[in-house]
Amino acid sequence: MSVLIKPIITEKMTADSELFNRYGFFVDPKANKLEIKEAVEATYGVSVEKVRTMNYGPNRKSRYTKTGVQHGKTNALKKAIVDVAEGDIIDFYSNL
């Protein structure tokens, strides 16, 4: 399974990428910082200076229906914020 799942493309992350050369990714919850660094460098051809990670637990919900109480949860997530070296950029919109 791949370490990188998908990039985070929001207004906040786009502003961070333009101002501070930081890019966000959803990553495999079992991946560590070294694996994330190697995956970003191999995939996008940039040099990574720093990796910060955030773990998000699942959101649990319960619903009351006529068949009883239904319990469910969303998937657990892990986000990585990657600082790229000065002068390197990652273009998510190029159609290569």
Short mmCIF file of N, CA and C in Angstrom, two decimals:
data_model
loop_
_atom_site.label_atom_id
_atom_site.label_comp_id
_atom_site.label_asym_id
_atom_site.label_seq_id
_atom_site.Cartn_x
_atom_site.Cartn_y
_atom_site.Cartn_z
N MET A 1 0.83 -1.18 0.00
CA MET A 1 0.00 0.00 0.00
C MET A 1 0.88 1.24 0.00
N SER A 2 0.42 2.26 -0.67
CA SER A 2 1.18 3.49 -0.78
C SER A 2 1.11 4.30 0.51
N VAL A 3 2.17 5.03 0.79
CA VAL A 3 2.21 5.86 2.00
C VAL A 3 1.33 7.09 1.81
N LEU A 4 1.44 7.75 0.66
CA LEU A 4 0.65 8.94 0.38
C LEU A 4 -0.71 8.54 -0.16
N ILE A 5 -1.78 9.04 0.42
CA ILE A 5 -3.13 8.74 -0.06
C ILE A 5 -3.58 9.80 -1.04
N LYS A 6 -3.60 11.07 -0.60
CA LYS A 6 -3.96 12.16 -1.50
C LYS A 6 -3.50 13.48 -0.89
N PRO A 7 -3.27 14.48 -1.72
CA PRO A 7 -2.90 15.79 -1.18
C PRO A 7 -4.12 16.51 -0.61
N ILE A 8 -3.86 17.41 0.32
CA ILE A 8 -4.92 18.24 0.90
C ILE A 8 -4.93 19.55 0.12
N ILE A 9 -6.02 19.80 -0.58
CA ILE A 9 -6.13 21.02 -1.37
C ILE A 9 -7.30 21.83 -0.83
N THR A 10 -6.99 22.73 0.08
CA THR A 10 -7.97 23.63 0.66
C THR A 10 -7.41 25.04 0.57
N GLU A 11 -8.22 26.02 0.92
CA GLU A 11 -7.74 27.40 0.90
C GLU A 11 -6.59 27.60 1.87
N LYS A 12 -6.70 27.01 3.04
CA LYS A 12 -5.66 27.18 4.05
C LYS A 12 -4.34 26.54 3.60
N MET A 13 -4.39 25.33 3.05
CA MET A 13 -3.16 24.67 2.61
C MET A 13 -2.58 25.34 1.38
N THR A 14 -3.43 25.86 0.51
CA THR A 14 -2.93 26.57 -0.67
C THR A 14 -2.20 27.84 -0.25
N ALA A 15 -2.74 28.55 0.73
CA ALA A 15 -2.06 29.74 1.24
C ALA A 15 -0.74 29.38 1.90
N ASP A 16 -0.71 28.28 2.66
CA ASP A 16 0.54 27.83 3.28
C ASP A 16 1.58 27.45 2.23
N SER A 17 1.14 26.81 1.15
CA SER A 17 2.10 26.41 0.12
C SER A 17 2.67 27.62 -0.60
N GLU A 18 1.87 28.65 -0.80
CA GLU A 18 2.36 29.84 -1.49
C GLU A 18 3.27 30.68 -0.59
N LEU A 19 2.95 30.76 0.70
CA LEU A 19 3.73 31.62 1.60
C LEU A 19 4.93 30.91 2.22
N PHE A 20 4.75 29.67 2.67
CA PHE A 20 5.77 29.00 3.48
C PHE A 20 6.34 27.73 2.87
N ASN A 21 5.98 27.38 1.65
CA ASN A 21 6.44 26.14 1.01
C ASN A 21 6.05 24.91 1.84
N ARG A 22 4.81 24.88 2.34
CA ARG A 22 4.29 23.74 3.10
C ARG A 22 3.17 23.09 2.30
N TYR A 23 3.19 21.78 2.27
CA TYR A 23 2.17 21.04 1.54
C TYR A 23 1.58 19.98 2.46
N GLY A 24 0.27 19.74 2.34
CA GLY A 24 -0.41 18.79 3.21
C GLY A 24 -0.83 17.55 2.44
N PHE A 25 -0.77 16.41 3.11
CA PHE A 25 -1.15 15.14 2.52
C PHE A 25 -1.91 14.31 3.55
N PHE A 26 -2.89 13.55 3.06
CA PHE A 26 -3.45 12.47 3.86
C PHE A 26 -2.53 11.28 3.63
N VAL A 27 -2.10 10.65 4.72
CA VAL A 27 -1.13 9.55 4.61
C VAL A 27 -1.67 8.32 5.32
N ASP A 28 -1.00 7.20 5.10
CA ASP A 28 -1.34 5.95 5.76
C ASP A 28 -1.16 6.12 7.27
N PRO A 29 -2.16 5.74 8.09
CA PRO A 29 -2.03 5.94 9.54
C PRO A 29 -0.85 5.21 10.18
N LYS A 30 -0.32 4.19 9.53
CA LYS A 30 0.81 3.45 10.11
C LYS A 30 2.17 3.99 9.64
N ALA A 31 2.17 4.98 8.76
CA ALA A 31 3.43 5.50 8.22
C ALA A 31 4.10 6.42 9.24
N ASN A 32 5.44 6.38 9.26
CA ASN A 32 6.17 7.29 10.14
C ASN A 32 6.75 8.43 9.31
N LYS A 33 7.43 9.36 9.97
CA LYS A 33 7.89 10.58 9.31
C LYS A 33 8.95 10.29 8.24
N LEU A 34 9.82 9.33 8.49
CA LEU A 34 10.85 8.99 7.51
C LEU A 34 10.24 8.41 6.24
N GLU A 35 9.25 7.54 6.39
CA GLU A 35 8.58 6.96 5.23
C GLU A 35 7.84 8.03 4.43
N ILE A 36 7.21 8.98 5.12
CA ILE A 36 6.50 10.06 4.45
C ILE A 36 7.49 10.93 3.68
N LYS A 37 8.61 11.25 4.30
CA LYS A 37 9.64 12.06 3.64
C LYS A 37 10.14 11.38 2.38
N GLU A 38 10.47 10.10 2.46
CA GLU A 38 10.97 9.37 1.29
C GLU A 38 9.92 9.29 0.19
N ALA A 39 8.65 9.10 0.56
CA ALA A 39 7.59 8.99 -0.44
C ALA A 39 7.37 10.31 -1.18
N VAL A 40 7.40 11.43 -0.46
CA VAL A 40 7.20 12.73 -1.10
C VAL A 40 8.38 13.05 -2.01
N GLU A 41 9.60 12.77 -1.55
CA GLU A 41 10.77 13.03 -2.38
C GLU A 41 10.78 12.17 -3.64
N ALA A 42 10.37 10.91 -3.52
CA ALA A 42 10.36 10.04 -4.68
C ALA A 42 9.24 10.40 -5.65
N THR A 43 8.08 10.77 -5.14
CA THR A 43 6.92 11.04 -5.99
C THR A 43 7.03 12.36 -6.72
N TYR A 44 7.45 13.41 -6.00
CA TYR A 44 7.42 14.76 -6.58
C TYR A 44 8.80 15.31 -6.93
N GLY A 45 9.87 14.63 -6.59
CA GLY A 45 11.21 15.07 -6.96
C GLY A 45 11.65 16.35 -6.27
N VAL A 46 11.29 16.52 -5.02
CA VAL A 46 11.68 17.69 -4.24
C VAL A 46 12.47 17.23 -3.02
N SER A 47 13.15 18.16 -2.36
CA SER A 47 13.85 17.81 -1.12
C SER A 47 13.04 18.32 0.07
N VAL A 48 12.76 17.43 1.00
CA VAL A 48 11.92 17.73 2.15
C VAL A 48 12.80 18.10 3.34
N GLU A 49 12.46 19.20 4.00
CA GLU A 49 13.21 19.64 5.17
C GLU A 49 12.61 19.15 6.47
N LYS A 50 11.27 19.19 6.58
CA LYS A 50 10.61 18.83 7.84
C LYS A 50 9.27 18.18 7.56
N VAL A 51 8.88 17.23 8.39
CA VAL A 51 7.57 16.57 8.30
C VAL A 51 6.91 16.64 9.66
N ARG A 52 5.66 17.13 9.67
CA ARG A 52 4.87 17.15 10.90
C ARG A 52 3.62 16.33 10.65
N THR A 53 3.21 15.53 11.64
CA THR A 53 2.07 14.65 11.47
C THR A 53 1.01 14.93 12.51
N MET A 54 -0.24 14.62 12.13
CA MET A 54 -1.39 14.76 13.03
C MET A 54 -2.26 13.53 12.89
N ASN A 55 -2.60 12.91 14.00
CA ASN A 55 -3.49 11.76 14.00
C ASN A 55 -4.89 12.20 14.40
N TYR A 56 -5.87 11.79 13.61
CA TYR A 56 -7.27 12.07 13.90
C TYR A 56 -7.97 10.74 14.13
N GLY A 57 -8.64 10.61 15.26
CA GLY A 57 -9.39 9.40 15.55
C GLY A 57 -10.70 9.36 14.79
N PRO A 58 -11.37 8.24 14.82
CA PRO A 58 -12.65 8.13 14.11
C PRO A 58 -13.76 8.90 14.82
N ASN A 59 -14.69 9.44 14.05
CA ASN A 59 -15.88 10.08 14.61
C ASN A 59 -16.95 9.02 14.79
N ARG A 60 -17.42 8.84 16.00
CA ARG A 60 -18.43 7.81 16.28
C ARG A 60 -19.81 8.45 16.30
N LYS A 61 -20.75 7.77 15.67
CA LYS A 61 -22.12 8.27 15.60
C LYS A 61 -23.06 7.12 15.90
N SER A 62 -24.23 7.47 16.48
CA SER A 62 -25.27 6.47 16.68
C SER A 62 -26.58 7.05 16.17
N ARG A 63 -27.40 6.18 15.61
CA ARG A 63 -28.66 6.58 15.01
C ARG A 63 -29.76 5.70 15.58
N TYR A 64 -30.87 6.31 15.94
CA TYR A 64 -31.99 5.56 16.49
C TYR A 64 -32.99 5.30 15.37
N THR A 65 -33.18 4.04 15.04
CA THR A 65 -34.12 3.66 13.99
C THR A 65 -35.15 2.70 14.56
N LYS A 66 -36.12 2.33 13.73
CA LYS A 66 -37.15 1.42 14.23
C LYS A 66 -36.63 0.00 14.41
N THR A 67 -35.45 -0.31 13.83
CA THR A 67 -34.86 -1.63 14.05
C THR A 67 -33.91 -1.64 15.24
N GLY A 68 -33.72 -0.49 15.88
CA GLY A 68 -32.84 -0.41 17.05
C GLY A 68 -31.78 0.66 16.85
N VAL A 69 -30.83 0.64 17.73
CA VAL A 69 -29.76 1.64 17.67
C VAL A 69 -28.67 1.15 16.72
N GLN A 70 -28.32 1.99 15.74
CA GLN A 70 -27.27 1.67 14.79
C GLN A 70 -26.02 2.47 15.16
N HIS A 71 -24.91 1.79 15.31
CA HIS A 71 -23.65 2.45 15.65
C HIS A 71 -22.74 2.42 14.43
N GLY A 72 -21.99 3.50 14.24
CA GLY A 72 -21.05 3.55 13.13
C GLY A 72 -19.92 4.52 13.45
N LYS A 73 -18.93 4.51 12.59
CA LYS A 73 -17.80 5.42 12.77
C LYS A 73 -17.17 5.70 11.42
N THR A 74 -16.47 6.85 11.34
CA THR A 74 -15.70 7.16 10.15
C THR A 74 -14.31 6.58 10.32
N ASN A 75 -13.52 6.62 9.26
CA ASN A 75 -12.17 6.07 9.32
C ASN A 75 -11.24 7.02 10.07
N ALA A 76 -10.24 6.45 10.71
CA ALA A 76 -9.20 7.26 11.35
C ALA A 76 -8.30 7.83 10.27
N LEU A 77 -7.84 9.06 10.47
CA LEU A 77 -7.02 9.74 9.47
C LEU A 77 -5.68 10.13 10.06
N LYS A 78 -4.70 10.28 9.18
CA LYS A 78 -3.42 10.85 9.56
C LYS A 78 -3.06 11.87 8.49
N LYS A 79 -2.74 13.09 8.94
CA LYS A 79 -2.33 14.15 8.03
C LYS A 79 -0.85 14.41 8.22
N ALA A 80 -0.18 14.78 7.14
CA ALA A 80 1.22 15.16 7.21
C ALA A 80 1.38 16.52 6.57
N ILE A 81 2.06 17.43 7.26
CA ILE A 81 2.42 18.72 6.71
C ILE A 81 3.91 18.66 6.40
N VAL A 82 4.25 18.86 5.13
CA VAL A 82 5.62 18.68 4.66
C VAL A 82 6.20 20.03 4.28
N ASP A 83 7.35 20.39 4.87
CA ASP A 83 8.08 21.60 4.50
C ASP A 83 9.08 21.23 3.42
N VAL A 84 9.00 21.94 2.29
CA VAL A 84 9.87 21.67 1.15
C VAL A 84 10.98 22.71 1.14
N ALA A 85 12.14 22.33 0.59
CA ALA A 85 13.30 23.23 0.55
C ALA A 85 12.97 24.47 -0.28
N GLU A 86 13.67 25.55 0.01
CA GLU A 86 13.47 26.82 -0.69
C GLU A 86 13.76 26.65 -2.18
N GLY A 87 12.83 27.13 -3.00
CA GLY A 87 12.99 27.02 -4.45
C GLY A 87 12.28 25.83 -5.07
N ASP A 88 11.97 24.80 -4.28
CA ASP A 88 11.23 23.64 -4.79
C ASP A 88 9.74 23.89 -4.66
N ILE A 89 8.98 23.48 -5.66
CA ILE A 89 7.52 23.58 -5.59
C ILE A 89 6.92 22.26 -6.04
N ILE A 90 5.71 22.01 -5.56
CA ILE A 90 4.94 20.84 -5.98
C ILE A 90 3.72 21.36 -6.70
N ASP A 91 3.54 20.95 -7.95
CA ASP A 91 2.39 21.39 -8.75
C ASP A 91 1.40 20.24 -8.80
N PHE A 92 0.29 20.38 -8.07
CA PHE A 92 -0.73 19.33 -8.04
C PHE A 92 -1.61 19.37 -9.27
N TYR A 93 -1.59 20.46 -10.02
CA TYR A 93 -2.53 20.63 -11.12
C TYR A 93 -1.94 20.32 -12.48
N SER A 94 -0.68 19.92 -12.57
CA SER A 94 -0.09 19.61 -13.87
C SER A 94 -0.60 18.27 -14.35
N ASN A 95 -0.89 18.17 -15.61
CA ASN A 95 -1.39 16.94 -16.22
C ASN A 95 -0.25 16.23 -16.93
N LEU A 96 0.58 15.53 -16.16
CA LEU A 96 1.71 14.83 -16.76
C LEU A 96 1.33 13.44 -17.17
#
